[in-house]
C-alpha cells in the first residue's frame, strides 16, 4: 500500500512538472511575441522618422538658402556676376538647375535656355499668394524633377523678366535619401500622395511606372480589400507616424509610415517581418532553449527532491505512528481516563486502554473478550440503559453523562464522566468512549465550594460588621454634632462658650471625616464599591461644592476659583455622591497643604477625546501650596501613606487612595504634576454618559432678552455663555461712562457692582418688571442685603450656569426649564423652607430618643407637626391607621427593632393606594454606604440623608420633597 502511494505520487509530480514546463513555454512564447512586435515597431518608427526628418530638413534648408539669394540677385545688375554666383552655390547646394520664372510659367536658366515649366496649381500659390512651393514636374527631354520655388520682387536677368526663382533636383537625388542599407536593402520605401499616387520609391519607379499604391496593397494583401481599405488609408493619412503588420502575397510584412510635412507627402516603408525580427528571433530561440533547459533541470531536481522528501515524510509518519502508539500506551497507564472502541452492531470491544486494570480492576484481556464485564461493575439505575443511548446516536454525534463504577480491587465507588462519540473509521462505524475518573475532582470541587461559602460568610460578616460599626459610631457622633449645632444657635452664649461649641463641632466633623475614610477604604478593598447612577446637573453640583468649600477656604484666606469651560453637556449620568466625594477630597487636600492666602482653582472642561457619543470631562485641581517630593508622588495613592512635612496637618492618608479607586472603577485616569515648594496639580479624566433629550430644555426662553453691562471682557464672555445655554437672547452695553440708559425694554439686566445705583434708579422709574442681577468676584460681596431692593440676586465670578439659573427661576417671569431632575431650584432656602414646611405633618420613624430630640429641635422653627414611631412596625401601623394624605413626608431610620426601615418602606409602597405609592419617604440613617442608598431606592425611598444631619441640609431635603400641589 505504501509502495503504491509513493509510486502514484512520483507520477503525479512528473506529470505536474511536465505541465508546468509546457505552460511556461507557452506563456513565454506569448509574452515574447508581444515584446518582439513592440520592439520591432519601435525600431521601424525610429528609422523612418529619421528618413522623414532628413527629407524635411532638405526642404527647409533649400527654402532658407533661396531666401538668402534673393537680396543679392535684386541688388546685382551684372549678369556675369549672377551667373558666377549661381554656379558657385549650385556646387555647394548640389541641385540640378537654377531657374528664373515669370508669371505665366516660362523659365530661363543662367545659360540663357528658356522653356515652360508646368507647376500646376502651385504656380498660382507661388505668384499670386507669394508663398514658397515644392512640386514635382517634368521638362521636355528631361527626367522628372522636384522643383523648389520662392517668390521675389519683379526683376530682370538679361532681357528676361522674372517674379520667382527655382531650383530642381532629379528624382535620383530623392531616391538616394530613400535608399538605405538598413535591413540589407530588403526594404521598399515610397513617397506617396494621400490619393495613392507614388512620387518616387527607392527602386526608381514613379508616376506611370507604378500603379496606385493603395491599389497595389489591395491587390497584394491577404487581409485588405476595397471594402476595408479606406479606414486603413485614413489611419495612415491622418496620423503623424505608425507601424502596422500585414500580409502581402502570403508573406508577413511591417508597413511603417511617416508624414514628411509638405505637399501631403507620406513616407512609407514595407519591410519583411523576418528581416526585421531576424536578430530578435535568434535571441528568442536561444533564450527559449536556455529557459526550457533551466526549467527542465529545475523540474527534474524538484521531482527528485519531492520524491525524496515524500519518502522521508512517509518514513517519519510511520515512526510518528509508532511513537504515538507508544506514547498513548504510556499516557493511558498514567492517567485516570479509560478509552474504549466498540462495534456498533454487537457492542464488542475493539480496543480498550491497558490502564483499565489499574482503575477498575478489570484486565485488558477480560474487557476485550467480554464487553459486559465493564457494564456489570457499574452502579446501575433501573431506568438507565446505556446501549439504547448509544444506538440512538448518529454518526458524528457526541454525548456526555456521569456514572458510578465499583473498582473490583478496592471495592471503592468512583465517579466517571463518560464522553461518547460515534465516528466512521476506515469506513466502519464505531463507538469511541472516554471514561474519565472525576472522583478526586469532585472531592476538590466540594472542598472549594465549601471554602467559597465560608469566604462569602466571612465577607458578609465583615460587611455586616463594617455597616454595624458605621451605624454604632455615627449614632453617638450624630448626637454630639447635632446638640453642639443646636447649642451654637442658642442666644446668650458667651464668647468662650461659642468658641468651645465651634471646636466641638469642628472636631466632630473631623472625626466624622476620618471614620468615613476608614469605612470607605474598607468597603472599596472588600470589592463592594458600587455606583448609584442618577441624572446629575454638573453646574448645580459645582455650585453646591463651591457653597460648601468656600467657607472652609475662607478660614485660611485662600483665593478659591471654581469654573467650568466648554461644557456643552451639563446633565450627565453618574453617582453624584461619589463625584462630589472625589472633588471634595482633592479640594480639601489643596486647602490643607497650602499656606494661608494661597491660590486654589477647580476647573471642569469637556474635551473632544471621548468615545463616540460619550463626552470626556477633564477636572483640574491646582494649588500653589507646599507640593510633594518625587518619591512620595509614586505612592500617594497607597492607603495610609502621608508625607510628613507639617505635624499640624491632620488626616488619615486615605483621601487620595479612595479617590484613585473611584476613578479607576469609573474607567478614568489621574495625572499628578507637582514640585516641592511650587504647588500641585491633579488632572482627572472621566468619560461620563450625557443625558439625552436635554438639548431643547430651555427652548421656551427665546422670548426673554437680557442686557449685559460689564467692562471686563472675560466676565462679559462668561455671562454671555451662560445666557446662551439658558436659551436667552442678549446684547452688551458698550458705553464706558458711569451712567446708564436703555433704548428698549429688557427682561433681565446683569451688571457688575460699579453701576448698581444708576441701574437700580432706572429700574425704580421703569414700570416694567426687570430681573436685575449683580456679579462680583468677591465672596464677601454675595450678601443681598448690601444692594438696593431692585437687585434680585448676586452671582459669583467665575459664573456657573446654575448660579444664574437659580435666581431666574425664582424671580424672572417666563423663565422655563423643560428638563426635570427632581431637584427643584430655590433661591432663598430659609424663607422657602419656612413657607413650604409650615403646617406639614411628618412621620418620624426613629428608635433613638436623642435623634428624635435633635430632629424636633432642628425643625422647630419651621412650624411642622412631627409624630414619632419607635420602630418600623409602629410606623407602618400609624401610616395605615390615618387617612390618605395625612402625612406629607416620612423620615425613615433604616436600622430599627421589630421591622427595619427597608421593610417598612417596601410595605408602604405595596399598599394599593396612589397616596402610598407617591408619599415622600426619606431615609435618615447612620449607614453611609452606597449599597444602602441603592437598597433604599429599590425599596421605594425617594431621598437619603446621612447622620449626622445639619439643619440646612434637613430643611432643604424636606422642602424639595414636598409635592408642588401641597406647597
Short mmCIF file of C-alpha atoms in Angstrom, two decimals, residues 403-727:
data_model
loop_
_atom_site.label_atom_id
_atom_site.label_comp_id
_atom_site.label_asym_id
_atom_site.label_seq_id
_atom_site.Cartn_x
_atom_site.Cartn_y
_atom_site.Cartn_z
CA UNK A 403 -21.91 7.27 36.11
CA UNK A 404 -20.51 5.49 39.13
CA UNK A 405 -18.44 2.29 38.90
CA UNK A 406 -17.07 -0.03 41.58
CA UNK A 407 -13.37 -0.96 41.45
CA UNK A 408 -13.05 -4.76 41.85
CA UNK A 409 -9.68 -4.49 43.63
CA UNK A 410 -10.53 -1.86 46.28
CA UNK A 411 -14.31 -2.01 46.34
CA UNK A 412 -14.40 1.83 46.22
CA UNK A 413 -17.11 3.57 44.24
CA UNK A 414 -15.69 6.04 41.70
CA UNK A 415 -17.47 8.72 39.71
CA UNK A 416 -16.74 8.69 35.97
CA UNK A 417 -17.51 11.37 33.38
CA UNK A 418 -18.19 9.49 30.12
CA UNK A 419 -17.89 11.10 26.70
CA UNK A 420 -19.16 9.05 23.76
CA UNK A 421 -18.57 9.63 20.03
CA UNK A 422 -19.93 7.81 17.01
CA UNK A 423 -17.48 8.03 14.10
CA UNK A 424 -16.53 6.17 10.94
CA UNK A 425 -13.00 4.73 10.94
CA UNK A 426 -11.82 3.36 7.58
CA UNK A 427 -15.47 3.18 6.53
CA UNK A 428 -16.53 1.20 9.59
CA UNK A 429 -18.97 2.58 12.18
CA UNK A 430 -17.56 2.66 15.73
CA UNK A 431 -18.35 4.00 19.20
CA UNK A 432 -15.46 5.68 20.98
CA UNK A 433 -15.81 6.15 24.75
CA UNK A 434 -13.59 8.14 27.09
CA UNK A 435 -14.23 7.31 30.77
CA UNK A 436 -12.63 9.99 32.99
CA UNK A 437 -12.33 9.30 36.72
CA UNK A 438 -13.64 12.52 38.36
CA UNK A 439 -13.70 11.21 41.94
CA UNK A 440 -10.77 13.38 43.12
CA UNK A 441 -12.01 16.35 41.12
CA UNK A 442 -15.48 16.04 42.69
CA UNK A 443 -13.96 15.97 46.18
CA UNK A 444 -11.82 19.02 45.32
CA UNK A 445 -14.84 20.91 43.94
CA UNK A 446 -16.85 20.15 47.05
CA UNK A 447 -13.98 21.42 49.19
CA UNK A 448 -13.67 24.56 47.07
CA UNK A 449 -17.42 25.13 47.16
CA UNK A 450 -17.33 24.84 50.92
CA UNK A 451 -14.37 27.28 51.07
CA UNK A 452 -16.18 29.77 48.84
CA UNK A 453 -19.26 29.59 51.04
CA UNK A 454 -17.09 30.16 54.09
CA UNK A 455 -15.40 33.13 52.38
CA UNK A 456 -18.81 34.58 51.48
CA UNK A 457 -19.95 34.16 55.05
CA UNK A 458 -16.78 35.85 56.28
CA UNK A 459 -17.17 38.66 53.77
CA UNK A 460 -20.83 39.10 54.71
CA UNK A 461 -19.83 39.08 58.35
CA UNK A 462 -17.20 41.72 57.60
CA UNK A 463 -19.74 43.77 55.66
CA UNK A 464 -22.23 43.47 58.49
CA UNK A 465 -19.54 44.44 60.97
CA UNK A 466 -18.47 47.46 58.89
CA UNK A 467 -22.07 48.53 58.39
CA UNK A 468 -22.83 47.98 62.09
CA UNK A 469 -19.71 49.80 63.30
CA UNK A 470 -20.53 52.69 60.94
CA UNK A 471 -24.03 52.90 62.41
CA UNK A 472 -22.83 52.49 66.01
CA UNK A 473 -20.09 55.15 65.69
CA UNK A 474 -22.18 57.65 63.75
CA UNK A 475 -25.16 57.42 66.13
CA UNK A 476 -23.42 58.96 69.21
CA UNK A 477 -21.36 61.21 66.94
CA UNK A 478 -24.59 62.41 65.38
CA UNK A 479 -25.86 63.33 68.83
CA UNK A 480 -22.63 65.19 69.68
CA UNK A 481 -22.59 67.24 66.48
CA UNK A 482 -26.37 67.72 66.46
CA UNK A 483 -26.61 69.01 70.01
CA UNK A 484 -23.50 71.15 69.53
CA UNK A 485 -25.10 72.73 66.46
CA UNK A 486 -28.30 73.39 68.39
CA UNK A 487 -26.33 74.84 71.29
CA UNK A 488 -24.47 77.14 68.91
CA UNK A 489 -27.79 78.69 67.86
CA UNK A 490 -28.92 79.38 71.44
CA UNK A 491 -28.98 83.02 72.45
CA UNK A 492 -26.96 84.31 75.38
CA UNK A 493 -23.90 82.15 74.82
CA UNK A 494 -20.69 83.79 75.99
CA UNK A 495 -17.81 84.15 73.55
CA UNK A 496 -15.93 81.41 75.37
CA UNK A 497 -18.96 79.10 75.14
CA UNK A 498 -19.33 79.85 71.44
CA UNK A 499 -15.64 79.05 70.89
CA UNK A 500 -15.94 75.74 72.84
CA UNK A 501 -19.04 74.73 70.85
CA UNK A 502 -17.39 75.58 67.49
CA UNK A 503 -14.38 73.48 68.44
CA UNK A 504 -16.68 70.59 69.39
CA UNK A 505 -18.42 70.85 66.01
CA UNK A 506 -15.11 71.15 64.12
CA UNK A 507 -13.57 68.20 65.96
CA UNK A 508 -16.73 66.17 65.49
CA UNK A 509 -16.72 66.81 61.75
CA UNK A 510 -13.03 65.91 61.55
CA UNK A 511 -13.71 62.67 63.42
CA UNK A 512 -16.65 62.02 61.10
CA UNK A 513 -14.39 62.52 58.09
CA UNK A 514 -11.76 60.13 59.47
CA UNK A 515 -14.39 57.48 60.20
CA UNK A 516 -15.91 57.90 56.72
CA UNK A 517 -12.49 57.50 55.06
CA UNK A 518 -11.65 54.37 57.06
CA UNK A 519 -15.02 52.80 56.35
CA UNK A 520 -14.86 53.80 52.67
CA UNK A 521 -11.45 52.23 52.11
CA UNK A 522 -12.65 49.09 53.88
CA UNK A 523 -15.66 48.85 51.59
CA UNK A 524 -13.56 49.52 48.48
CA UNK A 525 -10.87 47.00 49.37
CA UNK A 526 -13.52 44.36 50.02
CA UNK A 527 -14.71 44.79 46.43
CA UNK A 528 -18.07 46.30 47.36
CA UNK A 529 -17.67 49.69 45.66
CA UNK A 530 -20.87 50.38 43.73
CA UNK A 531 -22.22 53.42 41.93
CA UNK A 532 -25.70 54.86 42.40
CA UNK A 533 -26.26 56.27 38.90
CA UNK A 534 -28.72 59.18 38.60
CA UNK A 535 -29.18 62.29 36.45
CA UNK A 536 -26.78 64.96 37.72
CA UNK A 537 -26.57 68.65 36.81
CA UNK A 538 -22.81 69.34 36.78
CA UNK A 539 -23.31 73.10 37.09
CA UNK A 540 -25.55 72.65 40.13
CA UNK A 541 -23.12 70.19 41.70
CA UNK A 542 -20.20 72.59 41.25
CA UNK A 543 -22.33 75.39 42.72
CA UNK A 544 -23.07 73.26 45.77
CA UNK A 545 -19.40 72.28 46.11
CA UNK A 546 -18.41 75.96 45.92
CA UNK A 547 -21.00 76.84 48.57
CA UNK A 548 -19.61 74.23 50.97
CA UNK A 549 -15.89 74.58 50.32
CA UNK A 550 -15.72 78.39 50.11
CA UNK A 551 -16.28 78.83 53.86
CA UNK A 552 -13.53 76.30 54.59
CA UNK A 553 -11.15 78.07 52.22
CA UNK A 554 -12.06 81.43 53.74
CA UNK A 555 -10.79 80.29 57.15
CA UNK A 556 -7.26 80.21 55.65
CA UNK A 557 -7.81 83.33 53.47
CA UNK A 558 -7.38 81.27 50.30
CA UNK A 559 -8.29 82.69 46.91
CA UNK A 560 -10.64 79.93 45.63
CA UNK A 561 -11.72 79.81 41.96
CA UNK A 562 -14.23 77.26 40.65
CA UNK A 563 -15.12 77.37 36.94
CA UNK A 564 -16.46 75.34 34.01
CA UNK A 565 -15.21 75.75 30.42
CA UNK A 566 -16.68 74.47 27.13
CA UNK A 567 -19.10 72.17 28.93
CA UNK A 568 -21.88 71.57 26.42
CA UNK A 569 -23.36 68.52 28.18
CA UNK A 570 -24.15 69.67 31.73
CA UNK A 571 -26.70 66.94 32.54
CA UNK A 572 -24.95 63.56 32.89
CA UNK A 573 -25.49 60.08 34.31
CA UNK A 574 -23.21 59.41 37.28
CA UNK A 575 -23.03 58.80 41.05
CA UNK A 576 -23.42 62.31 42.48
CA UNK A 577 -22.20 61.32 45.95
CA UNK A 578 -19.01 59.67 44.63
CA UNK A 579 -18.38 62.52 42.16
CA UNK A 580 -18.69 65.11 44.95
CA UNK A 581 -16.54 62.96 47.25
CA UNK A 582 -13.86 62.76 44.56
CA UNK A 583 -13.71 66.53 44.03
CA UNK A 584 -14.01 67.37 47.72
CA UNK A 585 -11.06 65.08 48.51
CA UNK A 586 -8.80 66.94 46.06
CA UNK A 587 -10.03 70.39 47.17
CA UNK A 588 -9.66 69.51 50.86
CA UNK A 589 -6.10 68.35 50.19
CA UNK A 590 -5.33 71.59 48.35
CA UNK A 591 -6.71 73.67 51.23
CA UNK A 592 -4.82 71.65 53.85
CA UNK A 593 -1.46 71.70 52.09
CA UNK A 594 -1.48 75.34 51.00
CA UNK A 595 -0.29 78.07 53.36
CA UNK A 596 -2.68 80.86 54.30
CA UNK A 597 -3.54 83.25 51.47
CA UNK A 598 -2.81 80.72 48.72
CA UNK A 599 -4.43 80.27 45.34
CA UNK A 600 -6.61 77.22 44.66
CA UNK A 601 -8.56 76.52 41.49
CA UNK A 602 -11.01 73.85 40.32
CA UNK A 603 -11.73 73.71 36.58
CA UNK A 604 -14.06 71.38 34.66
CA UNK A 605 -13.58 71.14 30.88
CA UNK A 606 -15.35 69.00 28.31
CA UNK A 607 -12.84 67.69 25.76
CA UNK A 608 -13.19 66.03 22.36
CA UNK A 609 -11.30 62.87 23.38
CA UNK A 610 -14.26 60.75 24.45
CA UNK A 611 -15.67 57.76 22.64
CA UNK A 612 -18.38 58.36 20.08
CA UNK A 613 -21.48 59.57 21.92
CA UNK A 614 -19.78 59.65 25.36
CA UNK A 615 -18.19 63.01 26.35
CA UNK A 616 -14.90 63.14 28.24
CA UNK A 617 -14.52 65.57 31.12
CA UNK A 618 -11.22 66.88 32.46
CA UNK A 619 -11.08 68.06 36.08
CA UNK A 620 -8.07 70.11 37.16
CA UNK A 621 -7.39 70.94 40.82
CA UNK A 622 -4.40 73.26 41.19
CA UNK A 623 -2.78 74.96 44.18
CA UNK A 624 0.42 76.86 44.94
CA UNK A 625 0.99 75.01 48.21
CA UNK A 626 3.89 73.06 49.59
CA UNK A 627 3.91 70.47 46.79
CA UNK A 628 5.27 66.94 47.06
CA UNK A 629 8.57 65.17 46.57
CA UNK A 630 9.07 62.94 43.54
CA UNK A 631 9.45 59.91 45.83
CA UNK A 632 6.13 60.47 47.59
CA UNK A 633 4.30 61.10 44.31
CA UNK A 634 4.92 57.44 43.39
CA UNK A 635 3.00 56.20 46.46
CA UNK A 636 0.46 58.98 47.00
CA UNK A 637 -2.42 56.65 46.09
CA UNK A 638 -1.42 53.92 48.53
CA UNK A 639 -3.57 53.69 51.70
CA UNK A 640 -2.30 55.32 54.90
CA UNK A 641 0.69 56.93 53.15
CA UNK A 642 1.48 60.50 54.17
CA UNK A 643 4.46 62.77 53.56
CA UNK A 644 5.41 64.15 56.95
CA UNK A 645 6.03 67.80 56.20
CA UNK A 646 3.94 69.61 58.84
CA UNK A 647 2.78 67.98 62.06
CA UNK A 648 -0.13 70.40 62.29
CA UNK A 649 -1.70 68.98 59.11
CA UNK A 650 -4.02 66.12 60.04
CA UNK A 651 -5.67 63.34 58.09
CA UNK A 652 -5.58 59.59 57.62
CA UNK A 653 -3.86 59.50 54.23
CA UNK A 654 -6.93 57.79 52.75
CA UNK A 655 -8.45 60.60 50.68
CA UNK A 656 -6.18 60.05 47.66
CA UNK A 657 -6.42 56.20 47.68
CA UNK A 658 -10.22 56.45 47.87
CA UNK A 659 -10.26 58.96 45.00
CA UNK A 660 -7.96 56.74 42.94
CA UNK A 661 -10.23 53.70 43.48
CA UNK A 662 -13.31 55.72 42.47
CA UNK A 663 -11.63 56.97 39.28
CA UNK A 664 -10.34 53.50 38.38
CA UNK A 665 -13.76 51.96 38.93
CA UNK A 666 -15.26 54.62 36.62
CA UNK A 667 -12.67 53.85 33.92
CA UNK A 668 -10.87 57.20 34.26
CA UNK A 669 -7.29 58.34 34.90
CA UNK A 670 -5.41 60.65 37.28
CA UNK A 671 -2.24 62.58 36.45
CA UNK A 672 -0.18 64.36 39.12
CA UNK A 673 2.06 67.36 38.37
CA UNK A 674 3.91 68.61 41.43
CA UNK A 675 7.12 70.14 42.62
CA UNK A 676 8.35 70.57 46.14
CA UNK A 677 7.56 74.12 47.27
CA UNK A 678 5.83 75.05 44.00
CA UNK A 679 2.38 73.51 44.39
CA UNK A 680 0.44 70.57 42.94
CA UNK A 681 -1.94 69.96 40.05
CA UNK A 682 -4.20 66.91 39.77
CA UNK A 683 -5.74 66.15 36.36
CA UNK A 684 -8.65 63.72 36.40
CA UNK A 685 -10.17 62.47 33.14
CA UNK A 686 -13.54 60.69 33.12
CA UNK A 687 -15.89 59.60 30.37
CA UNK A 688 -19.44 60.22 31.57
CA UNK A 689 -22.62 59.46 29.66
CA UNK A 690 -24.63 62.58 28.78
CA UNK A 691 -28.38 62.55 29.36
CA UNK A 692 -30.18 62.61 26.03
CA UNK A 693 -33.13 64.89 25.31
CA UNK A 694 -31.79 67.96 27.14
CA UNK A 695 -30.88 69.96 24.02
CA UNK A 696 -34.16 71.89 23.98
CA UNK A 697 -34.69 72.18 27.73
CA UNK A 698 -34.51 75.99 27.57
CA UNK A 699 -36.30 76.46 24.25
CA UNK A 700 -39.11 78.37 25.99
CA UNK A 701 -36.73 81.20 26.94
CA UNK A 702 -36.20 82.58 23.43
CA UNK A 703 -38.73 85.33 24.14
CA UNK A 704 -36.60 86.63 27.03
CA UNK A 705 -33.98 89.32 26.47
CA UNK A 706 -31.00 90.25 28.63
CA UNK A 707 -28.60 93.21 28.79
CA UNK A 708 -25.00 92.64 29.91
CA UNK A 709 -23.25 95.63 31.49
CA UNK A 710 -19.65 94.78 32.33
CA UNK A 711 -16.41 96.42 31.18
CA UNK A 712 -14.45 93.22 31.85
CA UNK A 713 -14.47 91.23 28.60
CA UNK A 714 -13.78 87.92 30.34
CA UNK A 715 -16.70 88.43 32.71
CA UNK A 716 -18.99 89.50 29.85
CA UNK A 717 -17.99 86.40 27.89
CA UNK A 718 -18.85 84.12 30.84
CA UNK A 719 -22.25 85.78 31.30
CA UNK A 720 -22.97 85.53 27.55
CA UNK A 721 -22.06 81.83 27.52
CA UNK A 722 -24.40 81.14 30.46
CA UNK A 723 -27.26 83.06 28.80
CA UNK A 724 -26.75 81.10 25.57
CA UNK A 725 -27.03 77.83 27.48
CA UNK A 726 -30.25 79.10 29.10
CA UNK A 727 -31.67 79.98 25.67
#
